[in-house]
Each structure stands twice: as C-alpha cells, then as structure tokens.
mmCIF file of C-alpha atoms in Angstrom:
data_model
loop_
_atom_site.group_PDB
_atom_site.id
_atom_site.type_symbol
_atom_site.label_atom_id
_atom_site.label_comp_id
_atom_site.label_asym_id
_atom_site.label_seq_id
_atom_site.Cartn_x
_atom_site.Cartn_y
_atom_site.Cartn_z
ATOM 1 C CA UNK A 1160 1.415 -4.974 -13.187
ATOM 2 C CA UNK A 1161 -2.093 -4.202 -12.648
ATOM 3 C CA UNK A 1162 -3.232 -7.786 -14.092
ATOM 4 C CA UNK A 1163 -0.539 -9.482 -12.417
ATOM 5 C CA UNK A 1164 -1.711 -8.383 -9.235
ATOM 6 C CA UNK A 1165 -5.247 -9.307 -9.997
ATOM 7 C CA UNK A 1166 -4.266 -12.283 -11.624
ATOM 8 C CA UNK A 1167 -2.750 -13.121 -8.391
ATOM 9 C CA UNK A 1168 -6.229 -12.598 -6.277
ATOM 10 C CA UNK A 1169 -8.292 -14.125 -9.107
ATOM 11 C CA UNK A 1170 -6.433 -17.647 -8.763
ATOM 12 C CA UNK A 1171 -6.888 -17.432 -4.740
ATOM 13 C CA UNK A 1172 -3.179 -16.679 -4.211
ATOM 14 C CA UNK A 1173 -2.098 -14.023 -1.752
ATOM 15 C CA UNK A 1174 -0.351 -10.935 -2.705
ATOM 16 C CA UNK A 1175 2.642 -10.735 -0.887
ATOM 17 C CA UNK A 1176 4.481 -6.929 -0.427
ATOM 18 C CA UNK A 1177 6.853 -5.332 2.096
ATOM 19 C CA UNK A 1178 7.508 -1.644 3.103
ATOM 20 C CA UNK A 1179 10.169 0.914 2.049
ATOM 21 C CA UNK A 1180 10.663 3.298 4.647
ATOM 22 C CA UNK A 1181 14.530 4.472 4.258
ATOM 23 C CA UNK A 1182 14.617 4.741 0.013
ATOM 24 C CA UNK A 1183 17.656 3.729 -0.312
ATOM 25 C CA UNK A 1184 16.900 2.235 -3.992
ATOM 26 C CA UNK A 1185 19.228 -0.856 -3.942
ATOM 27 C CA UNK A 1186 17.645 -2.404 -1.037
ATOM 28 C CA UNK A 1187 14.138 -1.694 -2.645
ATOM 29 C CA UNK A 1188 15.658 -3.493 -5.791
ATOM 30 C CA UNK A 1189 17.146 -6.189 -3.693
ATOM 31 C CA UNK A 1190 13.504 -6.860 -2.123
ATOM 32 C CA UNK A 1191 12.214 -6.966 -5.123
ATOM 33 C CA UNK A 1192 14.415 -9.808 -5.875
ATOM 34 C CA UNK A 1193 13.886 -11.516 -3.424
ATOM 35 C CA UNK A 1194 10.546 -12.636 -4.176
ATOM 36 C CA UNK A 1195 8.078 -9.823 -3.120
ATOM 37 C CA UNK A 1196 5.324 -8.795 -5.153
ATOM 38 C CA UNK A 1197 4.977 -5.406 -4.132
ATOM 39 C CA UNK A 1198 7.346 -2.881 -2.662
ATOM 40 C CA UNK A 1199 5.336 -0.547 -0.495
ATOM 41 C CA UNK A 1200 6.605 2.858 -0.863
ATOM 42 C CA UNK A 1201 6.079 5.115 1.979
ATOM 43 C CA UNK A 1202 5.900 8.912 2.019
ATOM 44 C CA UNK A 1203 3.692 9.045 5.005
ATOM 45 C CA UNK A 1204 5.414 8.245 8.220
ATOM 46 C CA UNK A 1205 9.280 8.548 6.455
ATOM 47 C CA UNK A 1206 11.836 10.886 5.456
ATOM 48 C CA UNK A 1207 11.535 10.302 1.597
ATOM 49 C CA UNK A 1208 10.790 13.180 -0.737
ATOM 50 C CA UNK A 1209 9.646 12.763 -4.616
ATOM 51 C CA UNK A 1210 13.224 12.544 -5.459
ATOM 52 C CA UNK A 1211 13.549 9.291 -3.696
ATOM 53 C CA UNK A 1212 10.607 8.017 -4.934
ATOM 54 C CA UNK A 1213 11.083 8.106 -8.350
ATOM 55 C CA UNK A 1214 14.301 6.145 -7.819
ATOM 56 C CA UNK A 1215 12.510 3.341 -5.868
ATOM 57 C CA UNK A 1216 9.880 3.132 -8.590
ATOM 58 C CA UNK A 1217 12.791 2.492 -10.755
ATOM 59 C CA UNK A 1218 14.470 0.251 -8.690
ATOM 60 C CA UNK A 1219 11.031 -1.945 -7.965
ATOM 61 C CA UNK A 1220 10.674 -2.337 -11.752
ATOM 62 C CA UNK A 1221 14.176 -3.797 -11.703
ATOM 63 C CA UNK A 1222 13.419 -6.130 -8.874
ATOM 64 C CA UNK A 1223 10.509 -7.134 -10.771
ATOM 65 C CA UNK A 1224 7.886 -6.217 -8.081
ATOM 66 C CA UNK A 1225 4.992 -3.807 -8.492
ATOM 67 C CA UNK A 1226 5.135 -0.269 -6.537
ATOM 68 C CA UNK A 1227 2.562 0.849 -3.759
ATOM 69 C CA UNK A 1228 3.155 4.670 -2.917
ATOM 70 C CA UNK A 1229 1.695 5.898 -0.183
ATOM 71 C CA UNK A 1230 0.969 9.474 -0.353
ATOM 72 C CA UNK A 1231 1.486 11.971 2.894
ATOM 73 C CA UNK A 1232 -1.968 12.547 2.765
ATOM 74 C CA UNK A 1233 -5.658 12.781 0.796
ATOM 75 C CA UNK A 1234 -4.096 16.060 -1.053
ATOM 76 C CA UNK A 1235 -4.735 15.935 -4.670
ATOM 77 C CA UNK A 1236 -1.665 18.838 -4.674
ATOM 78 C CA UNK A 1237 0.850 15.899 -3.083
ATOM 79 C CA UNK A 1238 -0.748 12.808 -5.357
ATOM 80 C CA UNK A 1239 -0.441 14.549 -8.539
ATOM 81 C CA UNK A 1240 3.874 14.700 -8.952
ATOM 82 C CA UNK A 1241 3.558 10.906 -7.548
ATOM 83 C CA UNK A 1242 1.191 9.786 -10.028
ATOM 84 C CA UNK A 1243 3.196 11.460 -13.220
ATOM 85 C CA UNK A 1244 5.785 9.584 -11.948
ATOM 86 C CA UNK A 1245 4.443 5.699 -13.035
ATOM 87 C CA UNK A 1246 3.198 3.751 -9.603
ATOM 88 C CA UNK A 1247 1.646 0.601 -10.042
ATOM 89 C CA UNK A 1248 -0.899 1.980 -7.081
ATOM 90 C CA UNK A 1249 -1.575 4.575 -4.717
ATOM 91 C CA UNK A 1250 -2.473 4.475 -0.980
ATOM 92 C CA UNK A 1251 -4.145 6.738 0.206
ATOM 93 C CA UNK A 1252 -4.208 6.770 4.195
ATOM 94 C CA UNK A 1253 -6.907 7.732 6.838
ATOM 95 C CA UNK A 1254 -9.543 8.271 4.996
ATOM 96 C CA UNK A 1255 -12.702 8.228 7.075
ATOM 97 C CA UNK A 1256 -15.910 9.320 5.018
ATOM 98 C CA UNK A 1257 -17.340 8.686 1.016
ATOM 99 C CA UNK A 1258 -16.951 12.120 0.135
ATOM 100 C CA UNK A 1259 -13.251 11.851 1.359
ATOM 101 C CA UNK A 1260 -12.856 8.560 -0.808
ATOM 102 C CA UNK A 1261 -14.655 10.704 -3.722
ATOM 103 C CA UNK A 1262 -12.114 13.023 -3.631
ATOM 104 C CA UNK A 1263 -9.244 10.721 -3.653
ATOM 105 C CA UNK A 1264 -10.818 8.784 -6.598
ATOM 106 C CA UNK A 1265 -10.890 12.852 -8.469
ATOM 107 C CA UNK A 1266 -6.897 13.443 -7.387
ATOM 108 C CA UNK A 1267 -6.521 10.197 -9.484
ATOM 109 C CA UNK A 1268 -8.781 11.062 -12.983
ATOM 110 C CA UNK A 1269 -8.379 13.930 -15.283
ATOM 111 C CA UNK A 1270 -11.452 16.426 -15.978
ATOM 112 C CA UNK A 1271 -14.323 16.089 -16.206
ATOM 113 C CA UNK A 1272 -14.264 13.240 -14.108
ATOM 114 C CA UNK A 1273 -11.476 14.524 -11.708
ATOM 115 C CA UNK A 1274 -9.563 17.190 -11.222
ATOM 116 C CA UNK A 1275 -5.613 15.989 -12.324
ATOM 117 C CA UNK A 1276 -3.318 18.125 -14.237
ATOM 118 C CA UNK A 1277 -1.785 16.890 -17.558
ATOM 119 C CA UNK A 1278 1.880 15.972 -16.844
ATOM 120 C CA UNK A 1279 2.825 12.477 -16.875
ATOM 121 C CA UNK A 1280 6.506 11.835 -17.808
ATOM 122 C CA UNK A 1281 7.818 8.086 -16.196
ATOM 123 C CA UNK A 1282 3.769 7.387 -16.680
ATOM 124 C CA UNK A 1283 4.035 7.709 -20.668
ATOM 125 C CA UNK A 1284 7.222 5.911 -20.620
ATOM 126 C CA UNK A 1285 9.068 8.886 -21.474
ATOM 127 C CA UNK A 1286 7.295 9.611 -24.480
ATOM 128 C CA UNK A 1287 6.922 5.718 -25.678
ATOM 129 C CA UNK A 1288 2.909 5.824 -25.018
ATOM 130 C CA UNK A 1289 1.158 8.370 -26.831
ATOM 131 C CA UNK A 1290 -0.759 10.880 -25.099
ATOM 132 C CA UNK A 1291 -3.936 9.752 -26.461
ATOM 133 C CA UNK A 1292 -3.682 6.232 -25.234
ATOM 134 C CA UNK A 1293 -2.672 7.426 -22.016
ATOM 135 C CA UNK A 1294 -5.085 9.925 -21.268
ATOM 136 C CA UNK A 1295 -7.606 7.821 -23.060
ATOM 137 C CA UNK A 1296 -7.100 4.806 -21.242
ATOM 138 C CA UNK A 1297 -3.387 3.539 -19.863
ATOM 139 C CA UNK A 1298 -4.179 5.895 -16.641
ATOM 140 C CA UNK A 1299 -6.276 3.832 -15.137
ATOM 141 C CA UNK A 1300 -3.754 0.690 -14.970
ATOM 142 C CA UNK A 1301 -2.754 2.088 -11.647
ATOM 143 C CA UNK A 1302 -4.775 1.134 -8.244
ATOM 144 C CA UNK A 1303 -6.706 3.550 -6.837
ATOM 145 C CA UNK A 1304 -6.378 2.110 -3.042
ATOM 146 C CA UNK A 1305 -8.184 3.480 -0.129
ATOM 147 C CA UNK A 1306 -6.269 2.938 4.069
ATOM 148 C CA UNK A 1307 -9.391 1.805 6.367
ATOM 149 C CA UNK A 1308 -7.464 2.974 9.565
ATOM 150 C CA UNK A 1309 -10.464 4.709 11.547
ATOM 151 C CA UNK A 1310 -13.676 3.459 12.519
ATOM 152 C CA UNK A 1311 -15.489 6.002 10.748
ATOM 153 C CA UNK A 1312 -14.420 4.607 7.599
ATOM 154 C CA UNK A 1313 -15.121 1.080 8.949
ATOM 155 C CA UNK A 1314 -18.919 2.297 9.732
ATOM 156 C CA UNK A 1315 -19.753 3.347 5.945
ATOM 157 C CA UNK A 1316 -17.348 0.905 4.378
ATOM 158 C CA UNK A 1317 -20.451 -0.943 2.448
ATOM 159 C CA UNK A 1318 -20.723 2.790 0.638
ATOM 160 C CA UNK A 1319 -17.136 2.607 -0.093
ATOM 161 C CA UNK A 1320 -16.809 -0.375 -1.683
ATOM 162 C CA UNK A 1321 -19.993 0.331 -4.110
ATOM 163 C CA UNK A 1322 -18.023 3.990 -5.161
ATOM 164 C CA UNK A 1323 -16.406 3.601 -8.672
ATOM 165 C CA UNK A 1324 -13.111 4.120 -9.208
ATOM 166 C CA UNK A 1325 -11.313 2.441 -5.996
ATOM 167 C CA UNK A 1326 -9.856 -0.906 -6.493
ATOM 168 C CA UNK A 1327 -9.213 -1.847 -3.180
ATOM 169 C CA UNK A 1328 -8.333 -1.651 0.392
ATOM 170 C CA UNK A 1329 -5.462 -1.841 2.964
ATOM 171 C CA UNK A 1330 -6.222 -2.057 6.524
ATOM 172 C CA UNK A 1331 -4.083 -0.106 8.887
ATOM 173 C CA UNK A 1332 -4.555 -2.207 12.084
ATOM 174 C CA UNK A 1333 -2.437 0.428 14.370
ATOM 175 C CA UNK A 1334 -4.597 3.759 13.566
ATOM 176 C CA UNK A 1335 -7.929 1.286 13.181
ATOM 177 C CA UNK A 1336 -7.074 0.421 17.302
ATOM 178 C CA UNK A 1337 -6.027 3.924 18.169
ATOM 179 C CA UNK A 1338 -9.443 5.642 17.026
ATOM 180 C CA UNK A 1339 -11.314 2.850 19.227
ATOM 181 C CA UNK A 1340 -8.848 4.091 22.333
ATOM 182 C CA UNK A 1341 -6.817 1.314 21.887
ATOM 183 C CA UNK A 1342 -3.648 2.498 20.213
ATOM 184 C CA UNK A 1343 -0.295 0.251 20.736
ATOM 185 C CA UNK A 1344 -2.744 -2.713 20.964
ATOM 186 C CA UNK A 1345 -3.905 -3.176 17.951
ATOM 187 C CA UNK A 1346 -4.468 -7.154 18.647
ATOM 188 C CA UNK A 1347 -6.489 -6.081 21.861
ATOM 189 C CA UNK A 1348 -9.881 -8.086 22.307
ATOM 190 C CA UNK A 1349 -12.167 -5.205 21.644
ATOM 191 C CA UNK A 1350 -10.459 -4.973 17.773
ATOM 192 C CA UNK A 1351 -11.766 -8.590 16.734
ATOM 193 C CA UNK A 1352 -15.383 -8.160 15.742
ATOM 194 C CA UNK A 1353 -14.364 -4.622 14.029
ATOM 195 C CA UNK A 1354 -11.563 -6.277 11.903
ATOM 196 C CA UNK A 1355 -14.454 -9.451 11.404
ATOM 197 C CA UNK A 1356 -16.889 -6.620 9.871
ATOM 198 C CA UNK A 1357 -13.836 -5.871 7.584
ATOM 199 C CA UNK A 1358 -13.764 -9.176 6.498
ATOM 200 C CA UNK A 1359 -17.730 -10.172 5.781
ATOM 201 C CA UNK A 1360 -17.796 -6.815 3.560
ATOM 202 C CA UNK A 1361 -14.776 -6.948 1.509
ATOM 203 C CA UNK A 1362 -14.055 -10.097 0.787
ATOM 204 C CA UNK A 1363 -16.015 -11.436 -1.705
ATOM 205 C CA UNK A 1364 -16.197 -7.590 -3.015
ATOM 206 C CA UNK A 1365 -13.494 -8.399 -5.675
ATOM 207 C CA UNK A 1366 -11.174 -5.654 -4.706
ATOM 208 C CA UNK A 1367 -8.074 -6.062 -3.487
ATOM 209 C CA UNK A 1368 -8.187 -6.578 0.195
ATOM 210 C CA UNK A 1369 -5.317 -6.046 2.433
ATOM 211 C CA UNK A 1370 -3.721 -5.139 5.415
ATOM 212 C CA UNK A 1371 -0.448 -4.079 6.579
ATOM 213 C CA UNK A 1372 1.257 -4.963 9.771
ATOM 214 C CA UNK A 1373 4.238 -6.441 11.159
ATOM 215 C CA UNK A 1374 4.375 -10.135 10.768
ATOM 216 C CA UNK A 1375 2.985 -12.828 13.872
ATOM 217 C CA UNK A 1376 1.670 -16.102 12.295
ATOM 218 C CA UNK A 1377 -1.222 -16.078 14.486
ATOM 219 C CA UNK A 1378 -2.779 -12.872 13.165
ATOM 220 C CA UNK A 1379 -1.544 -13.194 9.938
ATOM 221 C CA UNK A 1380 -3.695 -16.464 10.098
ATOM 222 C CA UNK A 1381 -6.458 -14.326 11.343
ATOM 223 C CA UNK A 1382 -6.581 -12.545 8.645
ATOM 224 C CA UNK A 1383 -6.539 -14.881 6.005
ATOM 225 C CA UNK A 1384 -9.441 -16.468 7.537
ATOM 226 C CA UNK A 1385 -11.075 -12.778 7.045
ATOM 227 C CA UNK A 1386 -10.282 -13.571 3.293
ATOM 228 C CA UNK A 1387 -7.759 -11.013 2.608
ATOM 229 C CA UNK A 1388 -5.831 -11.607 -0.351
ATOM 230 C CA UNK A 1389 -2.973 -9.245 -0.129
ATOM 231 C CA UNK A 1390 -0.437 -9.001 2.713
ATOM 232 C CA UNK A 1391 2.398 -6.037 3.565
ATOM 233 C CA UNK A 1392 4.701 -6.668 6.292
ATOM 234 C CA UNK A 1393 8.249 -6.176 7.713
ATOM 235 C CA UNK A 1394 10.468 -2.878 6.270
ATOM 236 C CA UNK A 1395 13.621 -2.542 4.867
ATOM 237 C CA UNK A 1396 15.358 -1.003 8.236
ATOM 238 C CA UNK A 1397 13.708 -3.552 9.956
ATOM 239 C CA UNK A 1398 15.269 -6.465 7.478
ATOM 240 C CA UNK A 1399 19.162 -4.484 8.206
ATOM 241 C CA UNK A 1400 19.269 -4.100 11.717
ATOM 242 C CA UNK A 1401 17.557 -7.366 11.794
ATOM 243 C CA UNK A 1402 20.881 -8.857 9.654
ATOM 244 C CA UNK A 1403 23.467 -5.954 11.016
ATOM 245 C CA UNK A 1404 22.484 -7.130 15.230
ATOM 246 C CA UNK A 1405 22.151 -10.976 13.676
ATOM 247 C CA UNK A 1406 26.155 -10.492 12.465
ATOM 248 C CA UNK A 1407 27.366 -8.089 15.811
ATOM 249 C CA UNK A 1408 26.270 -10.840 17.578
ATOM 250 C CA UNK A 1409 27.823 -13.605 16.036
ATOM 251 C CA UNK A 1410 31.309 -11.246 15.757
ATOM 252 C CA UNK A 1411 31.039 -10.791 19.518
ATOM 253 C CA UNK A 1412 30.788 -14.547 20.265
ATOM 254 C CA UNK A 1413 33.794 -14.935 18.292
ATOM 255 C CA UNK A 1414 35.857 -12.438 20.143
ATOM 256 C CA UNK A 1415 34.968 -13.981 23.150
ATOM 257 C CA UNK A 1416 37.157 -17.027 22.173
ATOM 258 C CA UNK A 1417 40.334 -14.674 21.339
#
C-alpha cells in the first residue's frame, strides 16, 4: 500500500481518503468500495477501542483502500498494540516540537533505533512473513505521519521535514486556528499566510502532504494550489445521517400526499 500511495503522489494525482469515526466495519468496507484510497481510522476524538480497530483494518483491506490510524496521542505505550496490528500509516496528532516528532519516529522503530517491543501478529501476516524480514525490513512499509495542528509545530516545520523517519504530514486546520485564537474559524483571514507557509515548505519536500477537513470546493481549491497531494474529508456518520435525513425527508413528502 505504501507504493501505491506514493505512486499516487509521484504521478501528480491526489490521494483521496475519508474518516472512520463510528467503526462499524461494514461501512469502513463499503467506503472502501466506493472508491477511496484511504480510510482514516480515528482513535482520537471517537469511541473506538483496539478491538474495533483491528476489524476496520480488516475491513479497509477488503474495500481495497489503505488504513490511516490515528493514535489517541504521541504515547509510544498506545502506538505500539496499533502498530502490531498491520496499518498502512500512523497519525500522530498535535505534535508541536522536533524532539516530540523524534519520539514519535522511536514509538515506530525497534532498538537501537527506537524503543518498540517485539509483537507483531496482523503485521507478519499471521506468521506468513518471517520475523527476520519483518524486523529487518517489512516494518518500515508503514507511514510514519506527523498532525501539524499548532503553530509551534508550524514555526520549526523546516526541522521537521529534514528529521528521518517521517514520511509525511496532515494538516489539522481546526486545532492549527484554535492555537492562533481562532478556533471554530479555521477559514478566518488571519489563517491564510500560516496555511501558505505550510505550503512553500512541504510541497516540493516529497512527503506526503495533506490535510484533513470537511469538504467546501473553495478551500479544497486552496489547498491544492498549496500543492498538497493528499486529501481526507467527510466521515462515515456524516455520509448516514447525510442518506438517513436525505430518505426521512423524501418519506415525509410522500405522506403528505396520503
């Protein structure tokens, strides 16, 4: 999935994803499906436990679509079940400094160069990679992906980029506005040159550069024109009640003409 993806960027086409945020696995199957590239997984602002990921890893391999997990938080304790488990990438939100991105490059890499215990099950394909290859090399298939969603991470993102080990970055446009005092209004006026700085450093960095948001062709045009080349938007509770209010409406005209 890893080459896919990059694949993807190389030949100038955009990355396209959407976010999980209920688990129920046949809807992240049934995104998958549809067309999507990625299947954002999120652990961070949802109800869904390791259980439920696992499933939706399973299920995004189904759909055909690579899997994004967001972990709760920079916690190499919290990363290291995920990452036994198979992603395609990791997300690792809010992190502000180098020595933050340091560490979440370490929850990623066994010793010496990090600090990951040996455990991979779904990862070795339950047994069908040996543990040589795997510890040797197949590891690092998965994206090692850094949230720029404060603007202390915006200030030394030149030193991010140059660290080794992190293949790319997400902006989170909602947290990005709400450290600048601005949070709700993450379109407001005093946003555009940050998100422009975003754009002049990462993208001709050859990373993957992203953001996620809720979709508005306007912005989304925006940021193209900063040069991302990988796009989240929309959820799958969003997509239902979207469909479910879509169909109560259309019932309730009916009824009307009883």
């Amino acid at each position: 999935m890893r080459q896919r993806i990059f694949d993807r960027i190389q030949k100038g086409e955009l990355v396209r994803g959407t976010h999980v945020f209920c688990g129920a696995p046949m809807l992240t199957e049934a995104l998958g499906l549809c067309g999507f590239d990625a299947i954002w997984i999120d652990m961070e602002h949802t109800a869904i436990g390791k259980d439920q990921v696992l499933n939706n890893l399973i299920a995004a391999r189904a759909g055909g679509a690579a899997s994004f997990v967001r972990v709760a938080w920079n916690d190499f304790v919290l990363t290291k079940p995920i990452i036994d488990m198979g992603p395609d990438a990791i997300i690792f939100p809010y992190v502000r400094t180098a020595e933050e991105a340091r560490f979440a490059v370490a929850s990623c890499a066994y010793p010496p160069a990090g600090m990951r215990g040996y455990g991979p099950l779904r990862a070795l394909d339950y047994g069908n990679i040996s543990q040589i290859d795997y510890v040797d090399n197949r590891f690092r298939d998965m994206l090692r992906i850094i949230q720029v969603e404060h603007i202390d991470a915006v200030n030394c993102l030149e030193e991010l980029v140059a660290l080794e080990g992190i293949d790319g970055f997400i902006v989170g446009p909602n947290d990005l506005s709400g450290s600048m005092g601005h949070i709700g209004r993450p379109n407001h006026p005093d946003m555009m040159p940050i998100y422009d700085k975003i754009g002049k450093i990462l993208k001709d960095s050859g990373k993957l550069f992203g953001v996620s948001m809720g979709f508005q062709d306007e912005i989304v045009a925006q940021w193209l024109e900063r040069g991302i080349n990988t796009l989240f938007c929309g959820t799958d509770v969003e997509y239902v009640n979207r469909g479910a209010s879509a169909l109560f409406t259309n019932m309730n005209r009916l009824s009307r003409n009883l």
